[in-house]
Structure formats: C-alpha cells, structure tokens
mmCIF file of C-alpha atoms and ligand atoms in Angstrom:
data_model
loop_
_atom_site.group_PDB
_atom_site.id
_atom_site.type_symbol
_atom_site.label_atom_id
_atom_site.label_comp_id
_atom_site.label_asym_id
_atom_site.label_seq_id
_atom_site.Cartn_x
_atom_site.Cartn_y
_atom_site.Cartn_z
ATOM 1 C CA MET A 1 -0.126 0.752 0.122
ATOM 2 C CA ALA A 2 0.758 4.024 -1.130
ATOM 3 C CA ILE A 3 2.412 6.245 2.189
ATOM 4 C CA THR A 4 -0.062 8.133 2.971
ATOM 5 C CA ALA A 5 0.686 11.971 3.490
ATOM 6 C CA GLU A 6 -0.249 11.091 7.509
ATOM 7 C CA SER A 7 2.370 8.575 7.912
ATOM 8 C CA THR A 8 5.726 8.422 6.035
ATOM 9 C CA SER A 9 5.832 10.748 2.917
ATOM 10 C CA ILE A 10 8.291 8.203 -0.298
ATOM 11 C CA LEU A 11 10.960 11.208 0.666
ATOM 12 C CA ASP A 12 11.234 10.624 4.255
ATOM 13 C CA LEU A 13 12.700 6.612 3.337
ATOM 14 C CA ALA A 14 16.704 6.240 2.506
ATOM 15 C CA PRO A 15 16.712 5.792 -0.913
ATOM 16 C CA ALA A 16 17.555 2.379 -1.751
ATOM 17 C CA GLU A 17 14.264 1.875 0.334
ATOM 18 C CA ALA A 18 11.958 4.123 -1.644
ATOM 19 C CA ARG A 19 13.245 2.232 -4.810
ATOM 20 C CA VAL A 20 11.828 -0.797 -3.437
ATOM 21 C CA ARG A 21 8.233 0.612 -2.627
ATOM 22 C CA LEU A 22 7.908 2.810 -5.284
ATOM 23 C CA SER A 23 9.327 -0.481 -7.706
ATOM 24 C CA ASP A 24 6.502 -2.988 -5.863
ATOM 25 C CA TRP A 25 3.921 -0.701 -6.709
ATOM 26 C CA ALA A 26 4.710 -0.096 -10.224
ATOM 27 C CA ALA A 27 5.159 -3.837 -10.662
ATOM 28 C CA GLY A 28 1.591 -4.681 -9.050
ATOM 29 C CA LEU A 29 0.035 -2.362 -11.821
ATOM 30 C CA GLY A 30 1.860 -4.201 -14.382
ATOM 31 C CA LEU A 31 4.175 -0.887 -16.228
ATOM 32 C CA PRO A 32 7.314 -2.648 -17.853
ATOM 33 C CA GLU A 33 10.639 -2.441 -16.127
ATOM 34 C CA TYR A 34 11.575 1.051 -18.139
ATOM 35 C CA ARG A 35 8.829 2.599 -16.943
ATOM 36 C CA ILE A 36 9.810 1.985 -13.157
ATOM 37 C CA ARG A 37 13.245 2.505 -14.039
ATOM 38 C CA GLN A 38 12.009 6.392 -14.537
ATOM 39 C CA LEU A 39 10.383 6.687 -11.185
ATOM 40 C CA HIS A 40 12.985 6.630 -8.776
ATOM 41 C CA PRO A 41 15.546 9.487 -9.991
ATOM 42 C CA ARG A 42 12.516 11.727 -9.168
ATOM 43 C CA LEU A 43 12.577 11.833 -5.726
ATOM 44 C CA TRP A 44 16.397 13.341 -5.669
ATOM 45 C CA ASP A 45 18.594 13.343 -8.309
ATOM 46 C CA ARG A 46 16.822 15.360 -10.891
ATOM 47 C CA PRO A 47 13.650 16.088 -8.882
ATOM 48 C CA VAL A 48 9.754 17.339 -8.984
ATOM 49 C CA ALA A 49 7.969 19.374 -7.592
ATOM 50 C CA ARG A 50 4.673 17.351 -8.187
ATOM 51 C CA TRP A 51 5.594 14.039 -10.397
ATOM 52 C CA SER A 52 2.643 15.695 -12.724
ATOM 53 C CA ASP A 53 5.918 17.356 -13.964
ATOM 54 C CA ALA A 54 7.609 14.272 -14.963
ATOM 55 C CA THR A 55 6.821 14.850 -18.124
ATOM 56 C CA GLU A 56 8.297 11.561 -19.585
ATOM 57 C CA LEU A 57 5.457 9.510 -18.155
ATOM 58 C CA PRO A 58 2.363 9.322 -19.201
ATOM 59 C CA ALA A 59 -0.759 11.543 -18.204
ATOM 60 C CA GLU A 60 -2.780 8.818 -15.553
ATOM 61 C CA LEU A 61 0.334 7.338 -14.563
ATOM 62 C CA ARG A 62 1.371 11.337 -13.084
ATOM 63 C CA ALA A 63 -1.950 11.579 -11.462
ATOM 64 C CA ARG A 64 -1.991 8.503 -10.053
ATOM 65 C CA LEU A 65 1.359 8.937 -8.307
ATOM 66 C CA ASP A 66 0.699 12.140 -7.177
ATOM 67 C CA ARG A 67 -2.412 10.351 -4.857
ATOM 68 C CA GLU A 68 -0.797 7.635 -3.953
ATOM 69 C CA TRP A 69 2.677 8.971 -3.308
ATOM 70 C CA PRO A 70 2.221 12.729 -2.900
ATOM 71 C CA LEU A 71 6.089 14.800 -2.716
ATOM 72 C CA PRO A 72 5.975 16.994 0.130
ATOM 73 C CA ARG A 73 7.444 20.111 -0.350
ATOM 74 C CA LEU A 74 8.775 22.780 2.489
ATOM 75 C CA GLU A 75 7.020 26.195 1.338
ATOM 76 C CA LEU A 76 9.509 29.344 1.132
ATOM 77 C CA VAL A 77 8.265 31.597 3.379
ATOM 78 C CA THR A 78 11.146 34.331 2.448
ATOM 79 C CA GLU A 79 14.063 34.797 1.104
ATOM 80 C CA GLN A 80 16.971 37.186 2.072
ATOM 81 C CA GLN A 81 19.978 37.874 0.376
ATOM 82 C CA SER A 82 23.103 39.203 1.894
ATOM 83 C CA SER A 83 25.566 42.284 0.127
ATOM 84 C CA ASP A 84 28.413 39.308 1.186
ATOM 85 C CA GLY A 85 25.811 36.704 -1.052
ATOM 86 C CA THR A 86 25.056 34.666 2.374
ATOM 87 C CA ARG A 87 21.171 33.571 1.130
ATOM 88 C CA LYS A 88 19.251 33.214 4.072
ATOM 89 C CA PHE A 89 15.679 30.885 3.685
ATOM 90 C CA LEU A 90 12.978 30.537 5.755
ATOM 91 C CA TRP A 91 11.101 27.213 5.664
ATOM 92 C CA ARG A 92 7.466 26.425 6.871
ATOM 93 C CA LEU A 93 6.394 22.703 8.091
ATOM 94 C CA GLY A 94 3.461 21.332 6.960
ATOM 95 C CA ASP A 95 2.039 21.989 10.875
ATOM 96 C CA GLY A 96 3.291 25.315 10.890
ATOM 97 C CA GLU A 97 7.004 25.062 12.669
ATOM 98 C CA THR A 98 9.526 27.273 10.871
ATOM 99 C CA ILE A 99 12.984 26.944 10.331
ATOM 100 C CA GLU A 100 15.783 28.391 7.950
ATOM 101 C CA SER A 101 18.842 26.824 5.687
ATOM 102 C CA VAL A 102 21.601 29.450 4.917
ATOM 103 C CA LEU A 103 23.696 29.279 1.566
ATOM 104 C CA ILE A 104 27.456 30.475 1.675
ATOM 105 C CA PRO A 105 29.101 30.568 -1.712
ATOM 106 C CA SER A 106 32.209 30.846 -1.350
ATOM 107 C CA GLY A 107 34.073 30.689 -4.468
ATOM 108 C CA ALA A 108 33.465 27.231 -6.260
ATOM 109 C CA ARG A 109 31.726 26.027 -3.480
ATOM 110 C CA ARG A 110 28.631 26.693 -2.115
ATOM 111 C CA THR A 111 28.100 25.091 1.420
ATOM 112 C CA LEU A 112 24.286 24.734 2.892
ATOM 113 C CA CYS A 113 23.983 24.627 6.477
ATOM 114 C CA ILE A 114 20.380 23.334 7.209
ATOM 115 C CA SER A 115 18.598 22.600 10.315
ATOM 116 C CA SER A 116 17.660 19.526 11.923
ATOM 117 C CA GLN A 117 15.251 20.439 14.525
ATOM 118 C CA ALA A 118 12.693 23.021 15.177
ATOM 119 C CA GLY A 119 14.392 25.499 17.878
ATOM 120 C CA CYS A 120 16.519 23.155 20.502
ATOM 121 C CA ALA A 121 16.454 21.817 23.944
ATOM 122 C CA LEU A 122 20.081 22.910 24.897
ATOM 123 C CA GLY A 123 20.160 26.399 25.364
ATOM 124 C CA CYS A 124 24.010 27.520 24.872
ATOM 125 C CA VAL A 125 23.567 31.266 25.697
ATOM 126 C CA PHE A 126 25.184 32.969 22.908
ATOM 127 C CA CYS A 127 22.808 31.093 20.443
ATOM 128 C CA ALA A 128 20.107 32.228 19.328
ATOM 129 C CA THR A 129 17.725 28.625 18.287
ATOM 130 C CA GLY A 130 19.027 27.790 21.439
ATOM 131 C CA ARG A 131 16.774 31.318 23.434
ATOM 132 C CA MET A 132 13.598 30.011 21.224
ATOM 133 C CA GLY A 133 13.485 26.779 23.325
ATOM 134 C CA PHE A 134 12.461 23.290 21.742
ATOM 135 C CA ARG A 135 10.127 22.778 19.286
ATOM 136 C CA ARG A 136 10.408 19.745 17.433
ATOM 137 C CA ASN A 137 12.272 17.119 15.522
ATOM 138 C CA LEU A 138 12.694 17.338 12.160
ATOM 139 C CA THR A 139 11.851 14.241 9.250
ATOM 140 C CA PRO A 140 14.606 12.977 6.480
ATOM 141 C CA PHE A 141 12.036 15.156 3.927
ATOM 142 C CA GLU A 142 12.413 17.995 6.144
ATOM 143 C CA ILE A 143 15.635 17.956 6.605
ATOM 144 C CA VAL A 144 16.611 16.830 3.474
ATOM 145 C CA GLY A 145 13.980 18.985 2.001
ATOM 146 C CA GLN A 146 15.806 21.615 2.724
ATOM 147 C CA ILE A 147 18.139 20.717 -0.083
ATOM 148 C CA ARG A 148 15.480 19.062 -2.772
ATOM 149 C CA GLU A 149 13.182 22.859 -2.567
ATOM 150 C CA LEU A 150 16.595 24.545 -3.592
ATOM 151 C CA VAL A 151 17.253 22.640 -6.299
ATOM 152 C CA LEU A 152 13.921 22.929 -7.512
ATOM 153 C CA ARG A 153 13.724 26.881 -7.663
ATOM 154 C CA ASN A 154 16.975 26.491 -9.074
ATOM 155 C CA PRO A 155 19.350 23.660 -9.956
ATOM 156 C CA ALA A 156 22.367 26.296 -9.829
ATOM 157 C CA ASP A 157 21.714 26.880 -6.606
ATOM 158 C CA ARG A 158 22.304 22.117 -5.458
ATOM 159 C CA PRO A 159 25.158 22.918 -2.522
ATOM 160 C CA SER A 160 28.693 21.182 -3.092
ATOM 161 C CA ASN A 161 29.214 21.347 0.997
ATOM 162 C CA VAL A 162 26.242 20.958 3.670
ATOM 163 C CA VAL A 163 26.973 21.543 7.585
ATOM 164 C CA PHE A 164 24.223 20.552 10.412
ATOM 165 C CA MET A 165 25.195 23.668 12.252
ATOM 166 C CA GLY A 166 21.574 25.428 11.619
ATOM 167 C CA MET A 167 18.951 24.902 14.577
ATOM 168 C CA GLY A 168 18.523 22.316 16.249
ATOM 169 C CA GLU A 169 21.290 19.664 17.292
ATOM 170 C CA PRO A 170 21.732 16.925 14.913
ATOM 171 C CA LEU A 171 22.959 14.321 17.188
ATOM 172 C CA LEU A 172 19.229 14.509 19.414
ATOM 173 C CA ASN A 173 17.639 13.662 16.503
ATOM 174 C CA TRP A 174 19.094 10.832 15.457
ATOM 175 C CA PRO A 175 17.025 8.532 13.654
ATOM 176 C CA ALA A 176 15.956 11.339 11.206
ATOM 177 C CA VAL A 177 19.470 12.440 10.796
ATOM 178 C CA GLU A 178 20.473 9.135 10.153
ATOM 179 C CA VAL A 179 18.248 8.596 7.433
ATOM 180 C CA ALA A 180 19.172 12.208 6.235
ATOM 181 C CA LEU A 181 22.832 11.708 6.542
ATOM 182 C CA THR A 182 22.246 8.476 3.674
ATOM 183 C CA ILE A 183 20.051 10.416 1.700
ATOM 184 C CA LEU A 184 22.643 13.353 1.247
ATOM 185 C CA ASN A 185 25.228 11.047 0.402
ATOM 186 C CA ALA A 186 23.763 7.365 -1.846
ATOM 187 C CA ALA A 187 24.803 7.538 -5.491
ATOM 188 C CA ASP A 188 20.824 7.691 -6.160
ATOM 189 C CA GLY A 189 19.968 10.136 -3.434
ATOM 190 C CA LEU A 190 21.679 13.608 -3.543
ATOM 191 C CA GLY A 191 24.837 12.257 -4.100
ATOM 192 C CA ILE A 192 26.899 14.783 -1.636
ATOM 193 C CA GLY A 193 30.462 13.308 -0.963
ATOM 194 C CA ALA A 194 30.436 11.822 2.809
ATOM 195 C CA ARG A 195 33.900 14.187 3.279
ATOM 196 C CA HIS A 196 31.850 17.354 2.400
ATOM 197 C CA ILE A 197 28.964 17.151 5.114
ATOM 198 C CA THR A 198 29.734 17.899 8.151
ATOM 199 C CA VAL A 199 27.785 17.149 11.672
ATOM 200 C CA SER A 200 28.335 19.792 14.189
ATOM 201 C CA THR A 201 27.542 18.677 17.833
ATOM 202 C CA VAL A 202 27.614 20.280 20.914
ATOM 203 C CA GLY A 203 28.864 16.311 22.092
ATOM 204 C CA ILE A 204 26.118 14.103 22.385
ATOM 205 C CA VAL A 205 28.037 10.920 23.684
ATOM 206 C CA PRO A 206 25.454 7.903 21.723
ATOM 207 C CA GLY A 207 24.621 10.346 18.846
ATOM 208 C CA MET A 208 28.376 10.311 18.306
ATOM 209 C CA GLN A 209 29.047 6.900 18.913
ATOM 210 C CA ALA A 210 26.279 6.261 16.309
ATOM 211 C CA LEU A 211 27.817 8.454 13.374
ATOM 212 C CA ALA A 212 31.270 6.673 14.393
ATOM 213 C CA GLY A 213 29.452 3.706 13.191
ATOM 214 C CA ARG A 214 28.443 4.511 10.016
ATOM 215 C CA PRO A 215 31.043 3.004 7.261
ATOM 216 C CA GLU A 216 31.032 6.599 5.179
ATOM 217 C CA GLN A 217 33.788 8.970 6.615
ATOM 218 C CA PHE A 218 31.232 11.859 7.291
ATOM 219 C CA ARG A 219 33.074 14.956 9.120
ATOM 220 C CA LEU A 220 32.766 15.902 12.279
ATOM 221 C CA ALA A 221 32.623 18.942 14.184
ATOM 222 C CA ILE A 222 32.748 19.429 17.719
ATOM 223 C CA SER A 223 31.066 23.017 19.685
ATOM 224 C CA LEU A 224 33.183 23.561 21.719
ATOM 225 C CA HIS A 225 33.346 27.115 22.549
ATOM 226 C CA ALA A 226 36.095 26.490 26.149
ATOM 227 C CA ALA A 227 38.516 24.015 26.699
ATOM 228 C CA ILE A 228 38.371 24.176 30.523
ATOM 229 C CA PRO A 229 35.427 22.616 31.703
ATOM 230 C CA ASP A 230 34.817 25.189 34.211
ATOM 231 C CA ARG A 231 34.650 27.899 31.914
ATOM 232 C CA ARG A 232 32.212 25.500 29.491
ATOM 233 C CA ARG A 233 29.636 24.479 31.423
ATOM 234 C CA PRO A 234 28.557 28.701 31.996
ATOM 235 C CA LEU A 235 27.940 28.600 28.748
ATOM 236 C CA MET A 236 27.077 25.660 27.552
ATOM 237 C CA PRO A 237 24.620 23.799 29.885
ATOM 238 C CA ILE A 238 24.842 19.927 28.329
ATOM 239 C CA ASP A 239 28.639 19.817 29.101
ATOM 240 C CA LYS A 240 26.304 18.958 32.407
ATOM 241 C CA ARG A 241 25.241 15.644 30.834
ATOM 242 C CA TYR A 242 27.943 15.088 28.563
ATOM 243 C CA PRO A 243 31.155 16.741 30.419
ATOM 244 C CA LEU A 244 34.135 17.140 27.772
ATOM 245 C CA ALA A 245 36.020 14.389 28.773
ATOM 246 C CA ALA A 246 33.580 12.266 27.703
ATOM 247 C CA VAL A 247 33.266 13.819 24.359
ATOM 248 C CA LEU A 248 36.814 13.683 23.616
ATOM 249 C CA GLU A 249 37.141 10.427 24.323
ATOM 250 C CA ALA A 250 33.826 9.367 22.301
ATOM 251 C CA ALA A 251 36.368 11.779 19.608
ATOM 252 C CA LYS A 252 38.203 9.517 19.258
ATOM 253 C CA ALA A 253 36.216 6.606 17.401
ATOM 254 C CA PHE A 254 36.869 9.173 14.037
ATOM 255 C CA ARG A 255 39.157 7.905 11.392
ATOM 256 C CA LYS A 256 38.957 11.613 10.053
ATOM 257 C CA ARG A 257 40.466 15.071 11.314
ATOM 258 C CA ILE A 258 37.560 16.054 13.937
ATOM 259 C CA THR A 259 36.847 20.222 13.989
ATOM 260 C CA PHE A 260 36.410 22.386 17.097
ATOM 261 C CA GLU A 261 34.117 25.178 16.621
ATOM 262 C CA TYR A 262 34.949 27.717 19.122
ATOM 263 C CA VAL A 263 32.352 30.726 19.655
ATOM 264 C CA LEU A 264 34.581 34.082 20.874
ATOM 265 C CA ILE A 265 33.418 35.801 23.443
ATOM 266 C CA ALA A 266 34.727 38.729 25.403
ATOM 267 C CA GLY A 267 36.553 37.390 29.055
ATOM 268 C CA ARG A 268 34.378 34.373 28.875
ATOM 269 C CA ASN A 269 36.741 32.159 27.214
ATOM 270 C CA ASP A 270 38.877 34.516 24.585
ATOM 271 C CA SER A 271 41.872 34.657 26.988
ATOM 272 C CA ASN A 272 45.309 33.381 26.519
ATOM 273 C CA THR A 273 44.943 30.371 29.643
ATOM 274 C CA ASP A 274 42.084 29.754 27.559
ATOM 275 C CA ALA A 275 44.019 29.369 23.686
ATOM 276 C CA ASP A 276 46.804 27.153 25.713
ATOM 277 C CA ALA A 277 44.247 24.877 26.596
ATOM 278 C CA LEU A 278 42.668 24.504 23.401
ATOM 279 C CA ILE A 279 45.884 24.493 22.391
ATOM 280 C CA ALA A 280 46.680 21.693 24.673
ATOM 281 C CA LEU A 281 43.265 19.945 23.844
ATOM 282 C CA ALA A 282 43.872 20.477 20.126
ATOM 283 C CA ARG A 283 47.031 18.704 19.748
ATOM 284 C CA ARG A 284 46.040 15.977 21.483
ATOM 285 C CA MET A 285 43.214 15.068 19.015
ATOM 286 C CA GLY A 286 44.489 16.119 16.325
ATOM 287 C CA ALA A 287 41.681 18.628 15.574
ATOM 288 C CA LEU A 288 41.799 21.781 13.579
ATOM 289 C CA VAL A 289 39.615 24.949 15.404
ATOM 290 C CA ASN A 290 37.281 27.153 13.659
ATOM 291 C CA LEU A 291 37.135 30.678 15.349
ATOM 292 C CA LEU A 292 33.919 31.831 14.600
ATOM 293 C CA PRO A 293 33.555 35.327 15.731
ATOM 294 C CA LEU A 294 30.047 35.313 18.306
ATOM 295 C CA HIS A 295 27.224 36.806 15.826
ATOM 296 C CA PRO A 296 25.631 39.470 18.381
ATOM 297 C CA GLY A 297 21.925 38.467 17.408
ATOM 298 C CA GLY A 298 22.043 35.606 19.879
ATOM 299 C CA ALA A 299 23.426 36.956 22.799
ATOM 300 C CA PRO A 300 22.437 40.619 23.424
ATOM 301 C CA HIS A 301 23.970 40.319 26.645
ATOM 302 C CA LEU A 302 27.576 39.266 25.865
ATOM 303 C CA ALA A 303 29.988 40.576 23.580
ATOM 304 C CA PRO A 304 32.024 39.510 21.206
ATOM 305 C CA THR A 305 36.118 39.120 21.308
ATOM 306 C CA PRO A 306 37.224 42.612 19.184
ATOM 307 C CA ALA A 307 39.211 41.798 16.290
ATOM 308 C CA PRO A 308 42.411 42.645 17.098
ATOM 309 C CA ARG A 309 41.754 39.952 20.308
ATOM 310 C CA ILE A 310 40.786 37.450 17.448
ATOM 311 C CA ARG A 311 43.747 37.808 15.543
ATOM 312 C CA ALA A 312 45.869 37.583 19.123
ATOM 313 C CA PHE A 313 44.091 34.554 19.939
ATOM 314 C CA ALA A 314 44.339 32.688 16.360
ATOM 315 C CA ASP A 315 48.285 33.510 15.729
ATOM 316 C CA ARG A 316 49.201 31.972 19.350
ATOM 317 C CA LEU A 317 47.395 28.525 18.306
ATOM 318 C CA ARG A 318 49.174 28.992 15.364
ATOM 319 C CA SER A 319 52.770 29.206 17.218
ATOM 320 C CA GLY A 320 51.317 25.875 19.675
ATOM 321 C CA GLY A 321 51.385 24.230 16.586
ATOM 322 C CA ILE A 322 47.522 24.320 15.985
ATOM 323 C CA GLU A 323 45.442 24.909 12.294
ATOM 324 C CA ALA A 324 43.141 27.293 13.210
ATOM 325 C CA VAL A 325 41.201 29.100 11.052
ATOM 326 C CA VAL A 326 39.188 32.525 11.613
ATOM 327 C CA ARG A 327 36.011 32.442 10.203
ATOM 328 C CA LYS A 328 34.006 35.523 8.692
ATOM 329 C CA SER A 329 31.040 36.292 10.247
ATOM 330 C CA ARG A 330 29.178 35.785 7.160
ATOM 331 C CA GLY A 331 25.114 37.305 6.603
ATOM 332 C CA LEU A 332 25.554 39.458 9.072
ATOM 333 C CA ASP A 333 23.090 42.510 8.049
ATOM 334 C CA ILE A 334 19.939 39.336 7.369
ATOM 335 C CA SER A 335 21.293 37.587 10.659
ATOM 336 C CA ALA A 336 22.377 35.053 8.533
ATOM 337 C CA ALA A 337 25.258 33.733 10.407
ATOM 338 C CA CYS A 338 24.858 29.549 9.594
ATOM 339 C CA GLY A 339 24.085 28.361 13.952
ATOM 340 C CA GLN A 340 23.100 31.586 14.894
ATOM 341 C CA LEU A 341 19.208 32.261 12.916
ATOM 342 C CA ARG A 342 17.178 34.561 14.486
ATOM 343 C CA VAL A 343 13.787 33.871 16.220
ATOM 344 C CA GLU A 344 11.256 36.091 15.319
ATOM 345 C CA HIS A 345 9.463 34.287 13.224
ATOM 346 C CA ALA A 346 9.199 31.574 15.724
ATOM 347 C CA GLN A 347 8.034 33.689 18.450
ATOM 348 C CA HIS A 348 4.206 32.777 18.061
ATOM 349 C CA ALA A 349 4.619 29.960 20.103
ATOM 350 C CA PRO A 350 5.402 29.341 23.177
ATOM 351 C CA PRO A 351 8.429 26.786 23.393
ATOM 352 C CA ALA A 352 7.659 22.892 23.309
ATOM 353 C CA PRO A 353 7.234 21.527 27.674
ATOM 354 C CA PRO A 354 10.026 20.480 29.055
ATOM 355 C CA GLY A 355 10.851 16.115 28.976
ATOM 356 C CA GLY A 356 9.500 16.393 24.534
ATOM 357 C CA GLU A 357 13.028 15.338 24.175
ATOM 358 C CA GLU A 358 15.571 12.628 25.229
ATOM 359 C CA LEU A 359 18.794 13.749 26.242
HETATM 360 N N1 SAH B 1 23.609 22.241 17.526
HETATM 361 C C1 SAH B 1 24.796 22.053 17.255
HETATM 362 C C2 SAH B 1 24.422 22.511 15.416
HETATM 363 C C3 SAH B 1 24.190 23.393 15.335
HETATM 364 S S1 SAH B 1 24.970 25.095 16.618
HETATM 365 C C4 SAH B 1 26.080 22.835 17.579
HETATM 366 O O1 SAH B 1 25.957 23.645 18.393
HETATM 367 O O2 SAH B 1 27.064 22.523 17.288
HETATM 368 C C5 SAH B 1 25.996 25.521 14.681
HETATM 369 C C6 SAH B 1 27.356 26.222 15.137
HETATM 370 O O3 SAH B 1 26.797 27.995 15.667
HETATM 371 C C7 SAH B 1 28.104 25.535 17.253
HETATM 372 O O4 SAH B 1 29.096 25.834 16.376
HETATM 373 C C8 SAH B 1 27.655 27.252 17.758
HETATM 374 O O5 SAH B 1 28.012 27.169 18.147
HETATM 375 C C9 SAH B 1 27.565 28.506 16.895
HETATM 376 N N2 SAH B 1 27.074 29.376 16.792
HETATM 377 C C10 SAH B 1 25.579 29.052 17.295
HETATM 378 N N3 SAH B 1 25.403 30.925 18.379
HETATM 379 C C11 SAH B 1 26.128 31.788 17.657
HETATM 380 C C12 SAH B 1 26.378 33.217 18.212
HETATM 381 N N4 SAH B 1 26.236 33.677 18.805
HETATM 382 N N5 SAH B 1 27.815 33.406 17.219
HETATM 383 C C13 SAH B 1 27.868 32.913 16.292
HETATM 384 N N6 SAH B 1 28.193 31.222 16.243
HETATM 385 C C14 SAH B 1 27.440 30.539 17.089
HETATM 386 FE FE1 SF4 B 2 21.277 24.431 20.596
HETATM 387 FE FE2 SF4 B 2 23.365 23.927 18.759
HETATM 388 FE FE3 SF4 B 2 22.460 26.823 19.553
HETATM 389 FE FE4 SF4 B 2 23.912 25.236 21.726
HETATM 390 S S1 SF4 B 2 24.304 26.150 20.030
HETATM 391 S S2 SF4 B 2 21.105 25.831 21.782
HETATM 392 S S3 SF4 B 2 23.546 22.914 20.492
HETATM 393 S S4 SF4 B 2 21.468 25.271 18.162
#
C-alpha cells in the first residue's frame, strides 16, 4: 500500500527503500521495467515538485502517483540575500513550524547550512536558536527537503557542501538524521560526498557513537567553545550531562580529522589561558580549530571578542602548532550567520514543554 500523507512520505525513506517501495507498487500495476526505472530519479536526482511535472511519464500514471505517493514540500516563507552573497531561506513545515537554511557561496563552493530540529533544547547562552527553546524534531524529508527545495527552484543552487549547523542539535534527532545522511550521500540520493557533509554537535555521546559507527566518512565538528570545563559549563549547560572528557573520548572513534568550533566571547573564553588549554586539547585530538566571531544577534548580554584580540588568539594557536581558521562572519546584515538564526518568526508560540525530547 502506498504511504499516505498522514504517515511517512516516500521522501522520508532512504533511497534504496524508496526504490523498492516504488518498484513493487509499479510492478503491481504491470508497468514495464523501463517505466519503473524512470520513477526513482524524480525523488532526489532530478527532483520534481509534483509527479505531474514528470512529463516523461504518461498523464494517467502521473495523476496516480500524485494521489498515492504525494511528494511533500517545504513552503518558502522568505528569502533574504546578504550583501556578501549569503542567502537565508525561511521554510514553513506542514504543521506551521518554521526553520531556516543558509546558503554560503565561497569561490566554487556552495555550503548549505541546514536545520535538524525546530528550535533547540540545549540553551547555549550565546545562541539564538537555544533561546527559542525546543519545538520538535524534523523528519528526514524536512531535513533533506531543505536542499530539494533549493534544487527545485534553481538547479544551480545545488550545494557542494552541507553542514548541520542550522537550528537544532542533530545528534538529539539521530533516527531522522541517520536517514538524512544516507539520502544526502547515496549515489541515488543527492550524491554529496561524505567528506563534504559535516555534522556539528555539542557532544551528545550516544549520537557520536552512532555516527562513528557509520561506514561513510562524514565529518564531525565539535562545538567546544571552551577547553576548560569550568569555563565551558556556564556557556553550554549540556556539559553537565556529557562532560568534555567523555565527549573527547567518544571523538577518538572518528578516523577523519575532527574540527573544534569555538565562538569567541569577550572575557568568557578568549584569554591566553583559554588559548593554551585549547592548544593542548587540539594537539591531543589532532583537531582543526574554527574560530567564530560571536554573532551579536544570539546573545545581547554577551560581547564579541574585538578583532585584534581574535587575531592574537588565532596567532597564539598557530604558534602552538594548531591549524586555526578565523571564519568570516557571513550574512551579518540579514542575521544569517550559520548556527545563528533569528527567532522572531518563531515567537508566535511558546516553546514545547520540557520532556518532549530525550537528552
Ligand atoms: N547544535 C549544534 C549545531 C547547530 S549550532 C552545535 O551546537 O554544534 C552550529 C554552530 O553555530 C555552533 O558551532 C554554534 O556554536 C554556532 N553559533 C551559535 N550561536 C552563535 C553565535 N551567537 N555566534 C556565532 N556562532 C554561533
Ligand atoms: Fe542548540 Fe547548537 Fe544553539 Fe547550543 S549552539 S543551543 S546546541 S543549536
């Protein structure tokens, strides 16, 4: 039986499973092999907004596909373009929740920063998403659909790289993220190389273990923000649940080089002592360090580290033998810095009550 709108959609399934479902259905209708092979590419590879747009198929079959295998959509609410070329997309989900994606062009590379949850339960003190609280987990389609919609609108926008650095903590939504990773990477999905897909986490240990168990070499970024536990905990409440030592232990299971994300906040994590602790940790883990200027939108009560101090901090890391990159703050004028999405569109309803999510 076809999947109905109330249950999981065909776009929530890993490509191999979707192929089997569609093929079985089509074979049951007595369709010839060549016809059956025409269906699957329309899910991800050459997506259509609705089956009726797949004009290589007979009209009657298209109508039937639209009835029995409806293709869900994300509704584009607004698109904003920053003066630096960064574009922010606000999507409305079926139940009215809204999420954002940010497309960051850089040379030949187009990195799309995607959301994995509506809101976030973890309340990091510098983060706009954290301030809005947790709303709900996204489904696999709602995650990968952020890319599908871009491609539908303009195939030239297909991202070369995908980072889970939008709204939410991906490793607290592992069942959906696990399928989403497969769709992103599979040759009969979006076909994006695993090394071009980065999962960013504050360090949810069970989720890290699950990710490390995948055969593909997805990249891992750990949102570190402080290498000294007593400085990290006040910034990131999750450190109480999964202390840094346990997070680093879990990170050892990754064969690929990991990245530490480090938002520089004046007086909170930007001293020489902080830099030296970071050097020791990055050296021990062989990690790259991404330094991010604090985006003021997420934290009105915190001050960004001034630019000269950012440079000094980065220089100190480099003299300590650490590969450190200072990320440009992109899309500042449209509040679109990755991981730094504004909350005003979501303020129509209070956060979901605690207990709706598992830590
Ligand atoms: N929850 C995951 C992924 C989403 S947040 C995580 O925290 O890793 C993605 C990135 O955006 C994180 O590295 C986070 O620290 C960063 N970020 C959040 N708020 C920010 C702010 N105000 N300024 C700059 N970067 C911010
Ligand atoms: Fe959640 Fe990441 Fe924001 Fe922390 S930084 S509140 S984990 S989205």
